[in-house]
Amino acid sequence: MNDNLHQLRCFGCGARISGSEARPDFRCANCGDLFEVEYPGWLSRQGHDRPNPGALKWLWRERRCSSETLDQSGVWRFRELLPILNNFGNAVTLLEGNTPLYPLPRAARALGIDQLFAKHQGMNPTGSFKDTGMTAALSVARERSFEWVACASTGNTSAAMAAYAARAGLRSLVLIPEGKIAWGKLSQAMDYGAVTCQLKTDFDGCVKVLAQIVQEAPIYLLNSVNPYRLEGQKTPAFEIAEAFDWNVPDHLIVPGGNLANSSALGKGFRELRELGLVARMPRISVIQAEGANPLVQSFAKFQGEKIEPVEAHTRASAIRIGNPASWRKAAQAVKETGGWCLDVTETEIAIAKAELGAEGLGCEPASAVTLGGLKKLRADGKIAPAETVVLLLTGHTLKDADYTINFHRGTLLEQREASGHEQAIDALRRDAVSVDATPAAVLAAMKDAAL
Ligand code: F0G
């Protein structure tokens, strides 16, 4: 039996092609826009490939107790909604997904909302949400017999790609902006055996170089222009819906960089609604760093219809992206769900990250924009106290330990950035202290900290 039920549809001009017809750069030959995966058998209510909602909800839950490898993956557990492979036996998995949904009672209390949760995608095998997309797209690469896979990255995509390629026995090529990614992520690409090239440019420059390379050599591109990445990255939407017993939360808040994740989650919830698994979609809001906010500017100037690239600057290096590939898809998700797109300052990111840390939930700076954004939305009256809100945390705190240590040592922010926020920052800072190796000195340090 062939498990493959998909085709590709251009997001710009609507042209439809089969999966095998996609160009190496995954751009539409007619208009240059990106493709998205669609499943024609789902389109009509009588379509015989159209999944049965009740049966699926039961099956997916049952699989959580299964000992089959594919069932243990939080992506492939939902494989009926991503039939992209000829044979699911070709899936390359590290048992990604099934990530925790944590309540955030302290932040909820401070913000005056009843129900606040963090869906922690940093709890994936390589420490970021990229694993869910990589298991899907790398499996396609393996099924199509590629020997090499490649990506340009701010660090997490490359870590995920290198790991999944290693599992599949494929070679991987990583292009990263020199000196601009966190050490934790660079170390992963090295450890998983990628050919890692640091280019003297930014992320957007790496993307350009790679687009040329894949035209010249048989290398499978695994950046999020690859529509199969988004098929994996839509599955946290299914997990969230399932966790709320198929009553979706009111609001989902997602960081925005290259804008694939918000696009994918939008697609996931849209498909659940279209197939009758949920009654509505949550609002989806996208939060960017102030210095890397092309989508925010696009909404402010062009109602999300057009984008102008920016030169990106932020310490949240994962989202230091000025020319996001999936902006059109993300704008659609925000618009159709009635969400918002806004930005937060470097100081707001640092404080939000430390607040999440103080609740026992570390995350990357790029993930903390979600809490920073929530505070602004709440202050603007855009979120009511009775609403249920989920923050999507995208990366593990250990990815960028330097950032965290600098914050707690007081060396992260410049004086002008900290100015006016000293009280909030001081309340959160926990620098390590040097003490004599005696019980009395340690007890004295505890006493000092309690003051
Ligand atoms: N958070 C983290 C931790 C990320 O690594 C990224 C993107 C994002 C948020 C933004 O997601 O791009 O889908 O809007 N990281 C990329 C990378 C681009 O190369 O690892 P997005």
Coordinates of C-alpha atoms and ligand atoms in Angstrom, one line a residue:
M1 CA 0.0 0.0 0.0
N2 CA 1.2 3.5 -0.8
D3 CA 0.9 5.8 2.2
N4 CA 1.5 8.9 0.1
L5 CA -1.7 11.1 -0.4
H6 CA -0.2 14.5 -0.9
Q7 CA 0.5 17.1 -3.6
L8 CA 2.1 20.6 -3.4
R9 CA 0.2 23.8 -4.0
C10 CA 1.9 27.1 -4.5
F11 CA 0.9 29.6 -1.8
G12 CA 1.3 32.5 -4.3
C13 CA -0.3 31.5 -7.6
G14 CA -2.1 28.3 -6.6
A15 CA -0.2 26.1 -9.1
R16 CA -0.3 22.4 -8.2
I17 CA 2.5 19.9 -8.7
S18 CA 3.4 16.5 -7.4
G19 CA 5.9 16.2 -4.7
S20 CA 8.6 14.8 -7.0
E21 CA 8.3 17.8 -9.4
A22 CA 9.5 20.4 -6.8
R23 CA 12.6 22.3 -7.8
P24 CA 15.7 22.0 -5.6
D25 CA 15.0 25.4 -4.0
F26 CA 11.3 24.6 -3.4
R27 CA 10.2 27.8 -5.2
C28 CA 7.4 27.8 -7.6
A29 CA 8.5 27.8 -11.3
N30 CA 5.7 30.3 -12.2
C31 CA 5.8 32.9 -9.5
G32 CA 8.7 32.1 -7.1
D33 CA 6.5 31.7 -4.0
L34 CA 6.6 28.8 -1.6
F35 CA 4.6 25.6 -1.8
E36 CA 2.5 24.0 0.9
V37 CA 1.5 20.4 1.2
E38 CA -2.2 19.6 0.5
Y39 CA -4.1 16.3 0.6
P40 CA -6.7 16.3 -2.2
G41 CA -8.6 13.3 -0.7
W42 CA -9.6 15.5 2.3
L43 CA -11.2 18.2 0.2
S44 CA -14.7 16.7 -0.3
R45 CA -16.7 15.4 2.7
Q46 CA -17.3 12.1 0.9
G47 CA -13.6 11.8 -0.1
H48 CA -12.5 8.2 0.8
D49 CA -9.1 9.4 2.1
R50 CA -10.9 11.9 4.4
P51 CA -10.0 10.9 8.0
N52 CA -12.7 10.1 10.5
P53 CA -12.4 12.5 13.5
G54 CA -13.8 10.2 16.2
A55 CA -11.7 7.2 15.2
L56 CA -8.5 9.3 14.9
K57 CA -8.9 10.8 18.4
W58 CA -9.2 7.4 19.8
L59 CA -6.3 5.9 17.7
W60 CA -3.9 8.7 18.5
R61 CA -4.5 8.3 22.2
E62 CA -4.1 4.5 22.0
R63 CA -0.7 5.0 20.3
R64 CA 0.7 6.7 23.4
C65 CA 0.7 3.3 25.1
S66 CA 2.1 1.5 22.0
S67 CA 5.6 0.0 21.9
E68 CA 5.9 0.6 18.1
T69 CA 8.6 3.1 17.3
L70 CA 6.5 5.2 15.0
D71 CA 3.7 5.4 17.6
Q72 CA 6.1 6.6 20.2
S73 CA 7.0 9.7 18.1
G74 CA 4.8 12.7 18.8
V75 CA 4.9 13.5 15.1
W76 CA 4.3 10.1 13.5
R77 CA 1.6 9.3 16.1
F78 CA -0.5 11.6 14.0
R79 CA 0.6 10.2 10.7
E80 CA -2.9 10.1 9.2
L81 CA -2.6 13.9 9.0
L82 CA 0.8 13.9 7.3
P83 CA 0.7 11.2 4.6
I84 CA 3.8 12.5 2.8
L85 CA 5.8 9.3 2.5
N86 CA 5.3 6.4 0.1
N87 CA 6.0 4.2 3.1
F88 CA 5.9 5.3 6.7
G89 CA 8.6 2.6 7.3
N90 CA 11.0 5.2 5.8
A91 CA 10.5 7.6 8.7
V92 CA 13.6 8.7 10.5
T93 CA 12.7 9.4 14.1
L94 CA 14.4 10.3 17.4
L95 CA 11.0 10.0 19.2
E96 CA 10.4 13.7 19.0
G97 CA 7.3 15.5 20.0
N98 CA 4.9 14.6 22.9
T99 CA 6.4 17.6 24.7
P100 CA 5.1 18.8 28.0
L101 CA 2.4 21.5 28.5
Y102 CA 3.3 23.2 31.7
P103 CA 1.0 25.5 33.7
L104 CA 2.6 28.9 34.6
P105 CA 0.7 29.8 37.7
R106 CA 3.0 32.7 38.8
A107 CA 3.1 34.4 35.5
A108 CA -0.7 33.9 35.2
R109 CA -1.3 35.5 38.7
A110 CA 1.0 38.4 37.9
L111 CA -0.8 39.1 34.6
G112 CA -4.3 38.6 36.0
I113 CA -5.3 35.7 33.7
D114 CA -6.8 32.4 34.8
Q115 CA -5.2 29.9 32.5
L116 CA -1.6 30.3 31.2
F117 CA 0.5 27.4 29.8
A118 CA 3.8 26.8 28.2
K119 CA 4.1 24.2 25.5
H120 CA 7.8 23.5 25.8
Q121 CA 9.2 22.4 22.4
G122 CA 12.7 22.8 23.8
M123 CA 12.0 19.4 25.4
N124 CA 12.6 17.7 22.0
P125 CA 15.6 15.4 21.3
T126 CA 17.9 18.1 20.1
G127 CA 16.4 20.8 22.3
S128 CA 14.2 22.7 20.0
F129 CA 11.0 22.6 18.0
K130 CA 12.9 22.0 14.8
D131 CA 13.0 18.2 15.5
T132 CA 9.3 17.9 14.7
G133 CA 9.9 19.4 11.2
M134 CA 13.1 17.6 10.6
T135 CA 11.8 14.1 11.2
A136 CA 9.2 14.8 8.5
A137 CA 11.4 16.4 5.8
L138 CA 14.5 14.3 6.4
S139 CA 12.4 11.2 6.0
V140 CA 11.4 12.5 2.6
A141 CA 15.1 13.0 1.7
R142 CA 15.8 9.5 2.7
E143 CA 12.9 8.1 0.8
R144 CA 14.0 10.0 -2.3
S145 CA 17.5 8.5 -1.9
F146 CA 19.4 11.7 -1.4
E147 CA 22.9 11.3 0.0
W148 CA 23.4 14.9 1.2
V149 CA 21.1 17.3 3.0
A150 CA 21.8 20.9 3.8
C151 CA 20.4 24.0 5.6
A152 CA 21.3 27.5 6.5
S153 CA 20.6 28.2 10.1
T154 CA 20.7 30.4 13.2
G155 CA 21.7 27.2 15.0
N156 CA 18.7 25.0 15.9
T157 CA 17.8 23.8 12.4
S158 CA 21.4 22.8 11.9
A159 CA 21.5 20.9 15.2
A160 CA 18.3 19.1 14.3
M161 CA 19.3 18.4 10.7
A162 CA 22.7 17.1 11.7
A163 CA 21.2 14.7 14.3
Y164 CA 18.5 13.3 12.0
A165 CA 20.9 12.9 9.1
A166 CA 23.3 11.0 11.3
R167 CA 20.5 8.7 12.4
A168 CA 19.6 8.1 8.7
G169 CA 23.3 7.6 7.6
L170 CA 23.1 10.7 5.4
R171 CA 25.8 13.4 5.0
S172 CA 24.8 16.9 6.1
L173 CA 26.0 20.4 5.2
V174 CA 25.4 23.4 7.6
L175 CA 25.8 27.0 6.7
I176 CA 25.8 29.4 9.7
P177 CA 26.7 33.0 10.1
E178 CA 30.1 33.2 11.6
G179 CA 30.2 34.2 15.3
K180 CA 26.4 34.7 15.4
I181 CA 25.1 31.5 16.7
A182 CA 25.0 30.2 20.3
W183 CA 27.8 27.7 21.2
G184 CA 25.4 25.0 22.4
K185 CA 24.0 24.8 18.9
L186 CA 27.3 24.9 17.1
S187 CA 28.6 22.1 19.3
Q188 CA 25.6 19.9 18.3
A189 CA 26.3 20.3 14.5
M190 CA 29.9 19.3 15.2
D191 CA 29.0 16.4 17.4
Y192 CA 26.5 14.9 14.9
G193 CA 29.1 15.0 12.2
A194 CA 27.9 17.8 9.9
V195 CA 30.2 19.6 7.5
T196 CA 29.8 23.0 9.2
C197 CA 30.7 26.1 7.2
Q198 CA 30.8 29.4 9.1
L199 CA 30.2 32.2 6.5
K200 CA 31.1 35.8 6.9
T201 CA 27.6 37.0 6.5
D202 CA 24.3 36.9 8.3
F203 CA 21.5 34.2 8.3
D204 CA 19.9 35.8 5.3
G205 CA 23.2 35.7 3.4
C206 CA 23.6 32.0 4.2
V207 CA 20.2 31.3 2.8
K208 CA 21.2 33.0 -0.5
V209 CA 24.4 31.0 -0.9
L210 CA 22.6 27.7 -0.1
A211 CA 19.9 28.4 -2.7
Q212 CA 22.7 28.6 -5.3
I213 CA 24.4 25.5 -4.1
V214 CA 21.3 23.3 -4.3
Q215 CA 20.9 24.3 -8.0
E216 CA 24.4 23.0 -8.7
A217 CA 24.6 19.7 -6.7
P218 CA 22.2 17.0 -5.7
I219 CA 21.7 18.2 -2.2
Y220 CA 18.3 18.1 -0.5
L221 CA 17.4 21.5 1.0
L222 CA 16.1 21.3 4.6
N223 CA 15.3 24.9 5.4
S224 CA 11.7 25.7 6.1
V225 CA 11.1 26.6 2.5
N226 CA 10.9 22.8 2.3
P227 CA 7.1 22.3 2.8
Y228 CA 7.5 18.9 4.5
R229 CA 9.2 20.7 7.4
L230 CA 5.9 22.4 8.1
E231 CA 4.0 19.1 8.1
G232 CA 6.0 18.0 11.1
Q233 CA 5.9 21.4 12.7
K234 CA 2.1 21.4 12.6
T235 CA 1.8 18.5 15.0
P236 CA 2.2 20.5 18.2
A237 CA -1.1 22.0 17.2
F238 CA -2.6 18.5 17.4
E239 CA -0.9 17.8 20.8
I240 CA -2.3 21.1 22.2
A241 CA -5.8 20.4 20.9
E242 CA -5.6 16.9 22.4
A243 CA -4.3 18.2 25.7
F244 CA -7.4 20.5 26.0
D245 CA -9.6 17.5 25.1
W246 CA -10.2 19.0 21.6
N247 CA -11.4 22.4 22.9
V248 CA -8.6 24.6 21.7
P249 CA -7.2 27.4 23.9
D250 CA -8.2 30.9 23.1
H251 CA -4.8 32.2 22.2
L252 CA -1.5 30.8 21.1
I253 CA 1.6 33.0 21.2
V254 CA 4.6 32.1 19.0
P255 CA 8.0 33.6 18.4
G256 CA 8.7 34.8 14.8
G257 CA 12.0 34.5 12.9
N258 CA 11.8 32.9 9.5
L259 CA 8.1 32.5 10.3
A260 CA 7.7 28.8 9.5
N261 CA 6.6 27.8 12.9
S262 CA 3.7 30.2 13.2
S263 CA 2.7 29.1 9.6
A264 CA 2.9 25.5 10.5
L265 CA 0.8 25.8 13.7
G266 CA -1.8 27.8 11.7
K267 CA -1.9 25.0 9.1
G268 CA -2.2 22.4 11.9
F269 CA -5.2 24.1 13.6
R270 CA -6.8 24.9 10.2
E271 CA -6.7 21.3 9.2
L272 CA -8.1 20.1 12.5
R273 CA -11.0 22.5 12.0
E274 CA -11.6 21.6 8.4
L275 CA -11.6 17.9 9.3
G276 CA -14.0 18.4 12.1
L277 CA -11.7 17.5 15.0
V278 CA -12.0 21.0 16.6
A279 CA -14.7 23.6 16.3
R280 CA -12.5 26.7 15.9
M281 CA -8.9 27.9 15.7
P282 CA -7.1 29.7 18.5
R283 CA -6.0 33.3 17.9
I284 CA -2.4 33.0 16.8
S285 CA -0.1 35.9 17.6
V286 CA 3.5 36.3 16.4
I287 CA 6.1 38.1 18.5
Q288 CA 9.4 39.3 17.1
A289 CA 12.4 41.0 18.6
E290 CA 12.3 44.8 18.1
G291 CA 15.5 44.7 16.1
A292 CA 14.4 41.9 13.8
N293 CA 10.7 42.7 13.2
P294 CA 10.0 42.6 9.4
L295 CA 6.5 41.1 9.9
V296 CA 5.6 43.7 12.5
Q297 CA 6.5 46.4 10.1
S298 CA 4.7 44.6 7.3
F299 CA 1.5 44.7 9.4
A300 CA 2.0 48.3 10.4
K301 CA 2.7 49.5 6.8
F302 CA 1.1 47.1 4.5
Q303 CA -1.6 45.2 6.5
G304 CA 0.6 42.1 6.1
E305 CA 0.4 42.1 2.3
K306 CA 4.0 43.0 1.5
I307 CA 7.3 42.7 3.3
E308 CA 10.4 44.8 3.3
P309 CA 13.6 43.0 4.6
V310 CA 15.4 44.6 7.5
E311 CA 18.9 44.4 8.8
A312 CA 18.4 42.2 11.9
H313 CA 19.9 42.9 15.3
T314 CA 18.9 41.1 18.5
R315 CA 20.7 39.0 21.2
A316 CA 18.0 36.4 20.6
S317 CA 20.2 35.0 17.9
A318 CA 17.7 32.3 16.9
I319 CA 15.4 34.9 15.5
R320 CA 18.0 37.3 14.1
I321 CA 16.4 37.2 10.7
G322 CA 15.6 40.1 8.4
N323 CA 14.1 38.5 5.4
P324 CA 11.8 35.7 6.5
A325 CA 10.8 33.1 3.9
S326 CA 7.4 32.1 5.2
W327 CA 6.0 35.6 6.0
R328 CA 3.0 35.3 3.7
K329 CA 1.9 32.0 5.4
A330 CA 2.4 33.5 8.8
A331 CA 0.5 36.6 8.0
Q332 CA -2.4 34.5 6.9
A333 CA -2.4 32.5 10.2
V334 CA -2.4 35.8 12.2
K335 CA -5.1 37.4 10.0
E336 CA -7.5 34.4 9.8
T337 CA -7.4 33.8 13.5
G338 CA -7.7 37.4 14.6
G339 CA -4.2 37.4 16.3
W340 CA -1.7 40.1 16.5
C341 CA 1.9 40.7 15.5
L342 CA 4.1 42.8 17.8
D343 CA 7.7 43.2 18.9
V344 CA 9.5 43.3 22.2
T345 CA 12.7 45.0 23.3
E346 CA 15.9 43.4 24.3
T347 CA 15.1 44.3 28.0
E348 CA 11.6 42.8 27.8
I349 CA 13.1 39.6 26.4
A350 CA 15.7 39.3 29.1
I351 CA 13.2 40.0 31.9
A352 CA 10.7 37.5 30.5
K353 CA 13.3 34.8 30.1
A354 CA 14.4 35.2 33.7
E355 CA 10.8 35.2 34.9
L356 CA 10.2 31.9 33.1
G357 CA 13.4 30.6 34.6
A358 CA 12.2 31.6 38.0
E359 CA 9.2 29.3 37.4
G360 CA 11.5 26.4 36.8
L361 CA 11.1 26.6 33.0
G362 CA 14.3 27.7 31.3
C363 CA 14.1 28.5 27.6
E364 CA 16.1 30.3 24.9
P365 CA 15.9 34.1 24.6
A366 CA 14.0 33.6 21.3
S367 CA 11.3 31.7 23.2
A368 CA 10.9 34.3 25.9
V369 CA 9.6 36.8 23.4
T370 CA 6.2 35.0 23.9
L371 CA 5.9 36.1 27.5
G372 CA 7.1 39.6 26.7
G373 CA 4.4 39.7 24.0
L374 CA 1.7 38.4 26.3
K375 CA 2.5 41.1 28.8
K376 CA 2.0 43.8 26.1
L377 CA -1.2 42.2 24.8
R378 CA -2.6 42.0 28.3
A379 CA -1.6 45.6 29.1
D380 CA -3.4 46.7 25.8
G381 CA -6.6 44.9 26.9
K382 CA -6.3 42.4 24.0
I383 CA -6.5 39.4 26.3
A384 CA -9.3 39.0 28.8
P385 CA -8.7 37.5 32.3
A386 CA -10.9 34.4 31.4
E387 CA -9.0 33.5 28.3
T388 CA -6.8 30.4 28.1
V389 CA -3.4 31.3 26.7
V390 CA -0.5 29.0 25.5
L391 CA 3.0 30.2 25.0
L392 CA 5.1 28.2 22.6
L393 CA 8.6 27.9 24.0
T394 CA 10.8 26.9 21.1
G395 CA 14.2 26.1 22.5
H396 CA 16.0 24.7 25.6
T397 CA 17.7 27.0 28.0
L398 CA 21.0 25.2 27.7
K399 CA 21.3 26.1 24.0
D400 CA 22.5 29.6 24.9
A401 CA 23.9 29.4 28.5
D402 CA 26.1 32.5 27.8
Y403 CA 23.0 34.7 27.5
T404 CA 21.6 33.4 30.8
I405 CA 24.9 33.7 32.7
N406 CA 25.5 37.3 31.4
F407 CA 22.0 38.3 32.5
H408 CA 22.6 37.0 36.1
R409 CA 26.0 38.5 36.2
G410 CA 24.6 41.8 35.1
T411 CA 26.7 42.0 31.9
L412 CA 24.0 41.3 29.4
L413 CA 22.2 44.6 29.1
E414 CA 23.7 48.0 28.5
Q415 CA 23.0 50.6 31.1
R416 CA 20.6 52.5 28.8
E417 CA 18.7 49.2 28.2
A418 CA 18.4 48.4 31.9
S419 CA 17.5 52.0 32.8
G420 CA 14.0 52.2 34.3
H421 CA 13.9 48.4 34.8
E422 CA 16.5 48.1 37.6
Q423 CA 14.0 46.9 40.1
A424 CA 12.6 44.1 38.0
I425 CA 16.0 43.1 36.9
D426 CA 17.5 43.1 40.4
A427 CA 14.6 41.0 41.7
L428 CA 15.4 38.3 39.1
R429 CA 19.2 38.3 39.1
R430 CA 20.8 35.3 40.9
D431 CA 24.6 35.6 40.4
A432 CA 26.8 32.8 41.7
V433 CA 28.8 33.9 44.7
S434 CA 32.3 32.8 45.7
V435 CA 32.5 31.7 49.3
D436 CA 35.0 30.0 51.5
A437 CA 34.8 26.2 51.8
T438 CA 33.3 26.3 55.3
P439 CA 29.7 25.6 56.5
A440 CA 29.6 29.0 58.2
A441 CA 30.4 30.8 55.0
V442 CA 27.8 28.9 53.0
L443 CA 25.1 29.5 55.6
A444 CA 26.0 33.2 55.6
A445 CA 25.6 33.2 51.9
M446 CA 22.1 31.7 52.3
K447 CA 21.2 34.3 54.8
D448 CA 22.3 37.1 52.5
A449 CA 20.2 35.7 49.6
A450 CA 17.2 35.5 51.8
L451 CA 17.4 39.2 52.6
Ligands
F0G1 N1 12.8 30.0 18.4 C1 13.9 29.4 18.2 C2 14.6 28.8 19.4 C3 14.4 29.2 16.9 O1 15.6 28.5 16.7 C4 13.8 29.8 15.8 C5 14.3 29.7 14.4 C6 12.6 30.5 16.1 C7 12.1 30.6 17.4 C8 11.8 31.1 15.0 O2 11.0 30.1 14.3 O3 11.9 30.7 12.1 O4 9.9 29.3 12.3 O5 9.8 31.7 12.8 N2 15.4 29.2 14.1 C9 15.9 29.0 12.8 C10 17.1 28.1 12.8 C11 15.6 29.8 11.7 O6 17.9 28.2 11.8 O7 17.3 27.4 13.7 P1 10.6 30.5 12.8

